[in-house]
PDB file of C-alpha atoms and ligand atoms in Angstrom:
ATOM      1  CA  UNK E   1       2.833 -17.345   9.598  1.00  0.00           C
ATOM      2  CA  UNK E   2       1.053 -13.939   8.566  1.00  0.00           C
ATOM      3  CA  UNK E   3       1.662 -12.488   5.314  1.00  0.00           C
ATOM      4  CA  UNK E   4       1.242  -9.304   3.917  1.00  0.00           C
ATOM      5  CA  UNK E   5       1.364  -9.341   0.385  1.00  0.00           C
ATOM      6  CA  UNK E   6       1.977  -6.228  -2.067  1.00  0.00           C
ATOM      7  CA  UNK E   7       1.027  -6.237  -5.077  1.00  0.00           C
ATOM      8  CA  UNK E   8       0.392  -3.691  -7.980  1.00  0.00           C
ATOM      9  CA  UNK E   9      -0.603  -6.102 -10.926  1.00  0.00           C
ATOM     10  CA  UNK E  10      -3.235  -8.504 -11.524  1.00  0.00           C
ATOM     11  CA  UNK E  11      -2.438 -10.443  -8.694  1.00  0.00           C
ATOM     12  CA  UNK E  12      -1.789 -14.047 -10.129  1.00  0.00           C
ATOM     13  CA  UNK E  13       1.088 -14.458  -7.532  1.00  0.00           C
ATOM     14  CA  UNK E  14      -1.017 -13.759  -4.814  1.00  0.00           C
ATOM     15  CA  UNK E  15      -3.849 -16.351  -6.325  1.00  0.00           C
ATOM     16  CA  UNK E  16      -1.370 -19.261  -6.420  1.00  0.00           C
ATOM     17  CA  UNK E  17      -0.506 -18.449  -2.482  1.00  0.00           C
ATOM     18  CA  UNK E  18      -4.529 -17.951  -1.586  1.00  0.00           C
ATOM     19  CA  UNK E  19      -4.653 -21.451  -3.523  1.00  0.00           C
ATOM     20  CA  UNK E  20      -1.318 -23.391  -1.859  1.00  0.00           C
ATOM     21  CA  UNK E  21      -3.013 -22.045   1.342  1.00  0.00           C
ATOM     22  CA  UNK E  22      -6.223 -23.593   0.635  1.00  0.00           C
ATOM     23  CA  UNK E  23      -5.126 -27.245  -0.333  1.00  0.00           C
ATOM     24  CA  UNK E  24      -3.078 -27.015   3.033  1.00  0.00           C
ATOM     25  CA  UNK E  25       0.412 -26.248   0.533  1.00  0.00           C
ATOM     26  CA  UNK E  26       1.522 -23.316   2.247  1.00  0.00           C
ATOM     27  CA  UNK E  27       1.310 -23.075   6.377  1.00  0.00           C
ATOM     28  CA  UNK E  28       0.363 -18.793   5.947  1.00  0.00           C
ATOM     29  CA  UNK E  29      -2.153 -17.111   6.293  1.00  0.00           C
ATOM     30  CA  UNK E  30      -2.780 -13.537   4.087  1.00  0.00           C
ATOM     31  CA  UNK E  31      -3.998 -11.178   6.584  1.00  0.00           C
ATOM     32  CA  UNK E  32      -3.212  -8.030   3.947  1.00  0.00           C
ATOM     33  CA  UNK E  33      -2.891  -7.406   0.542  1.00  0.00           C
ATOM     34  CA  UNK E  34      -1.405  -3.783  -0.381  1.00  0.00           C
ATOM     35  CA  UNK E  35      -0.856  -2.240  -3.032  1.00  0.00           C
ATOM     36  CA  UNK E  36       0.091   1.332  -4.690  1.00  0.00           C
ATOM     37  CA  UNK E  37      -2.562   1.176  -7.410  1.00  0.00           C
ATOM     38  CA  UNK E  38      -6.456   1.415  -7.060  1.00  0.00           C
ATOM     39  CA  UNK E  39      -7.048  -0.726 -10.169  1.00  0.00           C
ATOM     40  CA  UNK E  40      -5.034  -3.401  -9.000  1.00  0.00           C
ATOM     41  CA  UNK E  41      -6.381  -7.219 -10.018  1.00  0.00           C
ATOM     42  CA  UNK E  42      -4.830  -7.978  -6.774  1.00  0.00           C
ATOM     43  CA  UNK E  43      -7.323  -5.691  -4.590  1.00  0.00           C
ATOM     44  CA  UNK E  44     -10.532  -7.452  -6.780  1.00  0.00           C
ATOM     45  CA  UNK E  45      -8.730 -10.648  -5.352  1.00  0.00           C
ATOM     46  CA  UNK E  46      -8.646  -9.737  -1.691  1.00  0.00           C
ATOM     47  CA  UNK E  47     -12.087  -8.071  -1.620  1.00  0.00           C
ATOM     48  CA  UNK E  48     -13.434 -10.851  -3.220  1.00  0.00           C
ATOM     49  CA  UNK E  49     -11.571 -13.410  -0.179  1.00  0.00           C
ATOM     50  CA  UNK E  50     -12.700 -10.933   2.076  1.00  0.00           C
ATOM     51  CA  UNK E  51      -8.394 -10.095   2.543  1.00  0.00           C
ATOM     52  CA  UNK E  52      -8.358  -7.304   4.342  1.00  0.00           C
ATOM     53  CA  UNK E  53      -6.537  -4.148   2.175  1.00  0.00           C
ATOM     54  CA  UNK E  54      -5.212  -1.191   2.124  1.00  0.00           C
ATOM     55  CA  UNK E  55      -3.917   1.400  -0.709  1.00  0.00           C
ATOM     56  CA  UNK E  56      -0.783   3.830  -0.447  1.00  0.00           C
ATOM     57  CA  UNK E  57      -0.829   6.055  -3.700  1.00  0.00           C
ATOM     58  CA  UNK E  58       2.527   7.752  -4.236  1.00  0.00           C
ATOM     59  CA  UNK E  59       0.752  10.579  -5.715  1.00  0.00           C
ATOM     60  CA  UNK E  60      -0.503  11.312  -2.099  1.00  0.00           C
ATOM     61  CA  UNK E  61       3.309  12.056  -0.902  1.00  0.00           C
ATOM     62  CA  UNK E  62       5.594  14.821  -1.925  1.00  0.00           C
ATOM     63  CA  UNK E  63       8.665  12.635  -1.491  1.00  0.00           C
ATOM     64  CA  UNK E  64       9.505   8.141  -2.343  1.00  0.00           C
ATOM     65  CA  UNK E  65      10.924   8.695   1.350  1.00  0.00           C
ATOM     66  CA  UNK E  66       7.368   9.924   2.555  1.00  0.00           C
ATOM     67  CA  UNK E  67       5.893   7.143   0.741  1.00  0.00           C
ATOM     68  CA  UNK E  68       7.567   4.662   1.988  1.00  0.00           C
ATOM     69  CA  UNK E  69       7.274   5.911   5.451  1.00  0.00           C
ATOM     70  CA  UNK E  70       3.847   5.783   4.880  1.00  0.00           C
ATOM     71  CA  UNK E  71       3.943   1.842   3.059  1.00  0.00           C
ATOM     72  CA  UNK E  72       5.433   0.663   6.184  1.00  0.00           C
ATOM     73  CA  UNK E  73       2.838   2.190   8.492  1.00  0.00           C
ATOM     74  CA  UNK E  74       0.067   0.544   6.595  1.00  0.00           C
ATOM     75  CA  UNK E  75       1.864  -2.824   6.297  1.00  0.00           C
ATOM     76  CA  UNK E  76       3.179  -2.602   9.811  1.00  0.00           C
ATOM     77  CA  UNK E  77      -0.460  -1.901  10.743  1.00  0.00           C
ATOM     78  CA  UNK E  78      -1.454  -6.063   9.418  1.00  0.00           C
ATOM     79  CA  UNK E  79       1.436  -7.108  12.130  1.00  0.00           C
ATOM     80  CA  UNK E  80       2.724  -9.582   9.320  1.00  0.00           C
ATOM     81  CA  UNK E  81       5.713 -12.249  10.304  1.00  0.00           C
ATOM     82  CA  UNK E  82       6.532 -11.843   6.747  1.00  0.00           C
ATOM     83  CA  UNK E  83       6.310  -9.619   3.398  1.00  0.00           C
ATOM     84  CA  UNK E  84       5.807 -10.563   0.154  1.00  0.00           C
ATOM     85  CA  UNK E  85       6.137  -8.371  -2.676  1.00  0.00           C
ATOM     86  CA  UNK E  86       4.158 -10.073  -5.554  1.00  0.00           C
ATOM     87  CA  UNK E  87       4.479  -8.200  -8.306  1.00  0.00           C
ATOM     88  CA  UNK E  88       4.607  -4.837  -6.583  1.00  0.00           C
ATOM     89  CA  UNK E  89       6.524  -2.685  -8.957  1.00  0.00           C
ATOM     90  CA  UNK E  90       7.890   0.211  -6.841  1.00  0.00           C
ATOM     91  CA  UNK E  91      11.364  -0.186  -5.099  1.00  0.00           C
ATOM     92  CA  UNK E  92      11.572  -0.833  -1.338  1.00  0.00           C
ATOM     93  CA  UNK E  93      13.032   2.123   0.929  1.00  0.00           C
ATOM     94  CA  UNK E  94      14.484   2.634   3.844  1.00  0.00           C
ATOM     95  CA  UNK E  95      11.776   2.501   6.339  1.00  0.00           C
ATOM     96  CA  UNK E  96       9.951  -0.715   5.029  1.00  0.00           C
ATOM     97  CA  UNK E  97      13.478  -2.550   4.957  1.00  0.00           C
ATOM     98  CA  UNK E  98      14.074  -0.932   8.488  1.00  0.00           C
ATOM     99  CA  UNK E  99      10.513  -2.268  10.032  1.00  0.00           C
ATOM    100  CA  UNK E 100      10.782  -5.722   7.995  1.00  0.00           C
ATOM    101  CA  UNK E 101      14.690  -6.510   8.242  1.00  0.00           C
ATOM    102  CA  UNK E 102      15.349  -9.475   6.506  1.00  0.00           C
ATOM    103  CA  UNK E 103      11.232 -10.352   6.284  1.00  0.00           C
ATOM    104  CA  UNK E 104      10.411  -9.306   2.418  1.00  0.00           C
ATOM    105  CA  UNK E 105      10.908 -11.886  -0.080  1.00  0.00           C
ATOM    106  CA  UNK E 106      10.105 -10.839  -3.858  1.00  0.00           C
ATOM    107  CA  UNK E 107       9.537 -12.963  -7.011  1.00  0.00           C
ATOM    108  CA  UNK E 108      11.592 -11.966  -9.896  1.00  0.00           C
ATOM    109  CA  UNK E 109      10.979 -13.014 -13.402  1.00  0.00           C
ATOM    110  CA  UNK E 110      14.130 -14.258 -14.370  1.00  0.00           C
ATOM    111  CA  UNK E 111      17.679 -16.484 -12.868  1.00  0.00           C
ATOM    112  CA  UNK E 112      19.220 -12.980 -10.968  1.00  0.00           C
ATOM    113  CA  UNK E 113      21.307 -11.621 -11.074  1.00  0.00           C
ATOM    114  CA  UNK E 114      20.762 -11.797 -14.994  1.00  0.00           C
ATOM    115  CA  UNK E 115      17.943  -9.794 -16.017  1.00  0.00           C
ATOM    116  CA  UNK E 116      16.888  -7.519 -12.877  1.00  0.00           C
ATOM    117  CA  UNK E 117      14.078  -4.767 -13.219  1.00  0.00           C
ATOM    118  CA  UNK E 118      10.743  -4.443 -14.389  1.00  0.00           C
ATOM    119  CA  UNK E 119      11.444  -6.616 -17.929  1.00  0.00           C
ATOM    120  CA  UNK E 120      13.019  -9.920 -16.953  1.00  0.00           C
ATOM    121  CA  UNK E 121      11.474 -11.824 -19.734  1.00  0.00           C
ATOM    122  CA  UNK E 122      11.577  -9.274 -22.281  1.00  0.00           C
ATOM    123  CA  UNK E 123      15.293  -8.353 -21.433  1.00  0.00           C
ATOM    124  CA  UNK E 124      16.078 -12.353 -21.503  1.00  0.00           C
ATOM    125  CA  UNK E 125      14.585 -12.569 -25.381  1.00  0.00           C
ATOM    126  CA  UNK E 126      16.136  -9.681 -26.568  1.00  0.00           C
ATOM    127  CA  UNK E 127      19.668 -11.362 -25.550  1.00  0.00           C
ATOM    128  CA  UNK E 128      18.935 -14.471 -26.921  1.00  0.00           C
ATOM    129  CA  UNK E 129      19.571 -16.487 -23.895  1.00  0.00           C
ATOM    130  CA  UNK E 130      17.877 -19.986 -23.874  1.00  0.00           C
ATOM    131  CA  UNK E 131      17.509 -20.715 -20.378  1.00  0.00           C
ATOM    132  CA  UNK E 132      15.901 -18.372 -18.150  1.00  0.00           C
ATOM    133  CA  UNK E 133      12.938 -18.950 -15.419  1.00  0.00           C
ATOM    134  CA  UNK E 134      12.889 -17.100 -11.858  1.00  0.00           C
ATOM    135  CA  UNK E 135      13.815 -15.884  -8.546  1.00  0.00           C
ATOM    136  CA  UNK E 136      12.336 -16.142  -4.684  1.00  0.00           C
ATOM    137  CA  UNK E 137      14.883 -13.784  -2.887  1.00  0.00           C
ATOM    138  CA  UNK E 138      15.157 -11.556   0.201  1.00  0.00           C
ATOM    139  CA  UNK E 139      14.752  -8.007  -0.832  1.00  0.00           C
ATOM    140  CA  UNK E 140      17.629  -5.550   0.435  1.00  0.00           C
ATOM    141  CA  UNK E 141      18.299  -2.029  -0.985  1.00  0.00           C
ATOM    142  CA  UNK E 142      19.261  -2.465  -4.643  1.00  0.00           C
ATOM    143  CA  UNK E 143      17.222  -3.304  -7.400  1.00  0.00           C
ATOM    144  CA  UNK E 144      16.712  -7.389  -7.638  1.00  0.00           C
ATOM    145  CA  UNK E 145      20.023  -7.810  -5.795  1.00  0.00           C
ATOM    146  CA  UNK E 146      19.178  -9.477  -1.986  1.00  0.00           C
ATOM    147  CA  UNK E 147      19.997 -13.125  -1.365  1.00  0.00           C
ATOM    148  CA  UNK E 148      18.570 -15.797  -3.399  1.00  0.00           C
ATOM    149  CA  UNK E 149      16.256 -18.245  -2.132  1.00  0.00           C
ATOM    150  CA  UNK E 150      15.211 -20.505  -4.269  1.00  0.00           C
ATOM    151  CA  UNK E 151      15.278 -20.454  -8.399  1.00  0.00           C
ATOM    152  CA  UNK E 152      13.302 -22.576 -10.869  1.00  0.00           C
ATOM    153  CA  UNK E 153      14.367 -22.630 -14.668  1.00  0.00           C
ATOM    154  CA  UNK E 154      12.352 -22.695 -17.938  1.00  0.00           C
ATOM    155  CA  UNK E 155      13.394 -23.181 -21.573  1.00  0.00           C
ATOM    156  CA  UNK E 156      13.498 -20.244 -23.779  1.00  0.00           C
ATOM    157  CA  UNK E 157      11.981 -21.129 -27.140  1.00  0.00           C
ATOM    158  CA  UNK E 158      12.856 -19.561 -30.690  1.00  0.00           C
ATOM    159  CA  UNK E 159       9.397 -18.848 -31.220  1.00  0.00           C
ATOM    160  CA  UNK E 160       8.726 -16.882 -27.579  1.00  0.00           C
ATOM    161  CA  UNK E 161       7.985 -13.193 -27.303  1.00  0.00           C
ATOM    162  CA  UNK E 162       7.794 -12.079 -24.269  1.00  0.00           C
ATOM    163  CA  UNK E 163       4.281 -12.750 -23.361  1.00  0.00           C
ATOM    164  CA  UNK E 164       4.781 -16.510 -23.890  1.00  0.00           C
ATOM    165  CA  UNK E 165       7.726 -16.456 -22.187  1.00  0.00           C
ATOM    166  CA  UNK E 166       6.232 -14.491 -19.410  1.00  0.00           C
ATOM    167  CA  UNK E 167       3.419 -16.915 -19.301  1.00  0.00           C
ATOM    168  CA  UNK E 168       6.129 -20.315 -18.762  1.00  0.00           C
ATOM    169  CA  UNK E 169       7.713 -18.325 -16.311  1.00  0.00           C
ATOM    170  CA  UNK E 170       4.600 -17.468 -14.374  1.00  0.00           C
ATOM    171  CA  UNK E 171       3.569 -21.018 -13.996  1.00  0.00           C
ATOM    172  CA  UNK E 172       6.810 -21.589 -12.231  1.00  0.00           C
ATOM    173  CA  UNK E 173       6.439 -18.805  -9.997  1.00  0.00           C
ATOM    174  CA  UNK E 174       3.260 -19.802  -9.320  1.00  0.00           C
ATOM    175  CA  UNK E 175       4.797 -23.021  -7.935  1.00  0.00           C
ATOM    176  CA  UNK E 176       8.024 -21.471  -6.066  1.00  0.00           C
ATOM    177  CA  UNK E 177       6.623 -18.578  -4.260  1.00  0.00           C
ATOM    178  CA  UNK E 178       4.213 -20.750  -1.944  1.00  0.00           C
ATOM    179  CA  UNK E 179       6.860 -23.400  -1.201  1.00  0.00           C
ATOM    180  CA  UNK E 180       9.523 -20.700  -0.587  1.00  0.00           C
ATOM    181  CA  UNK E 181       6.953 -19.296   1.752  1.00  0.00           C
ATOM    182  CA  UNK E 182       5.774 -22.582   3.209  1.00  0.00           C
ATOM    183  CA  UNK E 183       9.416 -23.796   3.870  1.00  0.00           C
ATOM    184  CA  UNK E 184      10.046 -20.155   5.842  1.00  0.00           C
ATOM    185  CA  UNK E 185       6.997 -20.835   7.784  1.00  0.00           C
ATOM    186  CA  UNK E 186       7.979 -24.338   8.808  1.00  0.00           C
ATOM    187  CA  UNK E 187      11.987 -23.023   9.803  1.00  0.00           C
ATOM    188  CA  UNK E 188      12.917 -24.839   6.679  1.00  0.00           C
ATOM    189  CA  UNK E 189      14.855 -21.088   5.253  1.00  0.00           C
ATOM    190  CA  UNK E 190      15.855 -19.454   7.850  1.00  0.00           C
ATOM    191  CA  UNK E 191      15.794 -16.051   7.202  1.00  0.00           C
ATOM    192  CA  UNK E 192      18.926 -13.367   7.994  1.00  0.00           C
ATOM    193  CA  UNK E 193      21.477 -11.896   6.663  1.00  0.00           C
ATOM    194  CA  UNK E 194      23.086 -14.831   4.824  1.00  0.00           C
ATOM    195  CA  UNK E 195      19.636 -17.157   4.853  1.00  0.00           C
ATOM    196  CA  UNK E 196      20.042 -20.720   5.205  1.00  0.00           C
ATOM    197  CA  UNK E 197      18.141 -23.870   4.993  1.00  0.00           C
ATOM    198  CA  UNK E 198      18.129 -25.870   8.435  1.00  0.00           C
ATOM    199  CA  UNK E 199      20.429 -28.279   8.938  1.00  0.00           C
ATOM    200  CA  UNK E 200      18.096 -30.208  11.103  1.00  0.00           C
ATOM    201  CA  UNK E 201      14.723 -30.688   8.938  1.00  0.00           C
ATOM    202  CA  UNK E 202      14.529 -33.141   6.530  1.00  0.00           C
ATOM    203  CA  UNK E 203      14.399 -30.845   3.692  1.00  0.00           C
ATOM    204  CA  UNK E 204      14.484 -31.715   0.030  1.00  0.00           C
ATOM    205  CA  UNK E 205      15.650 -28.522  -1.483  1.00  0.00           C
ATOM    206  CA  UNK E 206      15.423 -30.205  -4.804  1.00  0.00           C
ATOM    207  CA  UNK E 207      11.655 -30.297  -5.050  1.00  0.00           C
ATOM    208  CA  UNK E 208      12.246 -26.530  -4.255  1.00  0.00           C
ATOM    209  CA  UNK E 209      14.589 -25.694  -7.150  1.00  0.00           C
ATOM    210  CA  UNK E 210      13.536 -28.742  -9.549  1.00  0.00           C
ATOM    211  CA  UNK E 211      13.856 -27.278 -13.107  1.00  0.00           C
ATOM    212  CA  UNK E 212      11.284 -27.304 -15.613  1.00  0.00           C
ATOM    213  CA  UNK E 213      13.153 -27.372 -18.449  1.00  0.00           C
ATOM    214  CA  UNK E 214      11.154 -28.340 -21.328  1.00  0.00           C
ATOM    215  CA  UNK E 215      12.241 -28.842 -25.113  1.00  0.00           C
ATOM    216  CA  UNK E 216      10.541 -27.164 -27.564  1.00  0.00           C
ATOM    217  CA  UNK E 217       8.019 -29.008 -29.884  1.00  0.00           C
ATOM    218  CA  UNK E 218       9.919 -29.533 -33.082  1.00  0.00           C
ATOM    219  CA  UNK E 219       7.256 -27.465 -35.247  1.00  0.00           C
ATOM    220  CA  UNK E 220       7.819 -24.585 -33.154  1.00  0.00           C
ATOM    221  CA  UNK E 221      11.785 -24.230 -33.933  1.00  0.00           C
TER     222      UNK E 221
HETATM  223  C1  GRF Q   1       5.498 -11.522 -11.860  1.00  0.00           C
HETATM  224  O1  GRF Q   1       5.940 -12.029 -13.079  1.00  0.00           O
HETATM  225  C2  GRF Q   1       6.655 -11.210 -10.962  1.00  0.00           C
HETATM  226  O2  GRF Q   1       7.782 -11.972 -11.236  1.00  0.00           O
HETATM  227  C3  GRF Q   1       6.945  -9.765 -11.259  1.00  0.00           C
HETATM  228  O3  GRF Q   1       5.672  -9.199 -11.517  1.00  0.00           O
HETATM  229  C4  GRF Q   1       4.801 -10.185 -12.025  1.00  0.00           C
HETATM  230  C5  GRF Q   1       3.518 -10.103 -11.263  1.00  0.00           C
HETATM  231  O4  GRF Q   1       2.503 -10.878 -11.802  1.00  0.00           O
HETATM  232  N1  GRF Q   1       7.652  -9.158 -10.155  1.00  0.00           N
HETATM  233  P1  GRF Q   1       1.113 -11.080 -11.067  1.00  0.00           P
HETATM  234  O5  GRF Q   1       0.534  -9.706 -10.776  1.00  0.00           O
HETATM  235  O6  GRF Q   1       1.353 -11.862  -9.811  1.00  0.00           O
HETATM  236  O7  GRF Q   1       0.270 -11.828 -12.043  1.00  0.00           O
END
């Protein structure tokens, strides 16, 4: 299965895939990585894999419509089976989810539909919650809101901020996002409307969603 991953951060998302790809983890292979930002970590990554990549600056556009007109050209251009937004922290239009219908999954940095937007973590802290972790879904035209695919939960500690926080959740995205992927690729999710997971493959969706629910050290409560 080709992906096309977008990305505007530093790209650790789209590391963990590279890697599941490379111990034989995740049947995909990353024939694009795109992103809206030149200083992207993510573009070092794919230059450095030899990934092929591509840019689309919003500046460049006079309208988001234009833009994303122009996103799904470029993406459209890689011929991917399936999108993955990795960190890429511009909503989704119309013509991307008209080109890739059902075919974008995003990671989301907390359990959705708590949390959604740019500051899962940080919005997760500041409500005190003490469960959180995060989200493989199918993106649709709202903000965080398309069906869930798989979730994997972390503890919230009384000493986190939201870096550390960020940084437990990470390591469980860094887990989910290649399986999620891997089990689309082998017809394990099928994707759709309503997604499902086959009926027919010997599929252990609790390796998938196993939580990682840690206790805090007693010196750090
Ligand atoms: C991840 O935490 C993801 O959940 C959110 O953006 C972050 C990207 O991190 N959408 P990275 O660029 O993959 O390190």
């Amino acid at each position: 299965m080709k992906l096309a991953v977008l990305a505007s951060g530093r790209g650790s998302n789209l590391r963990a895939i590279a890697d599941a790809i490379d111990w034989g983890a995740c049947a995909a292979s990353i024939v694009a990585v795109v992103s809206d930002k030149d200083d992207a970590g993510a573009l070092a990554f794919a230059a450095e894999r030899g990934v092929a990549s591509a840019i689309v600056r919003p500046k460049a556009y006079e309208s988001r419509a234009l833009w994303d007109a122009a996103l799904a050209e470029a993406v459209a251009s890689f011929s991917p089976d399936l999108v993955v937004l990795a960190g890429f922290m511009r909503i989704i239009g119309g013509a991307m989810l008209g080109r890739f219908p059902h075919r974008i999954v995003n990671v989301h940095p907390a359990l959705l539909p708590s949390f959604p937007g740019a500051h899962g973590a940080r919005d997760a802290i500041a409500k005190g919650v003490r469960i959180s972790g995060c989200t493989v879904h199918l993106v649709d035209a709202g903000v965080d809101t398309g069906p869930i695919l798989a979730q994997a939960a972390v503890s919230v500690w009384p000493s986190d901020d939201e870096a550390s926080l960020q940084a437990r959740i990470q390591r469980e995205e860094h887990r989910l996002l290649p399986a999620v992927i891997d089990a689309i690729a082998k017809g394990a999710i099928v994707l759709g409307e309503r997604p499902q997971l086959a009926s027919t493959l010997a599929f252990d969706e609790r390796a998938l969603n196993s939580p990682a629910l840690i206790s805090a050290p007693l010196s750090t409560r």
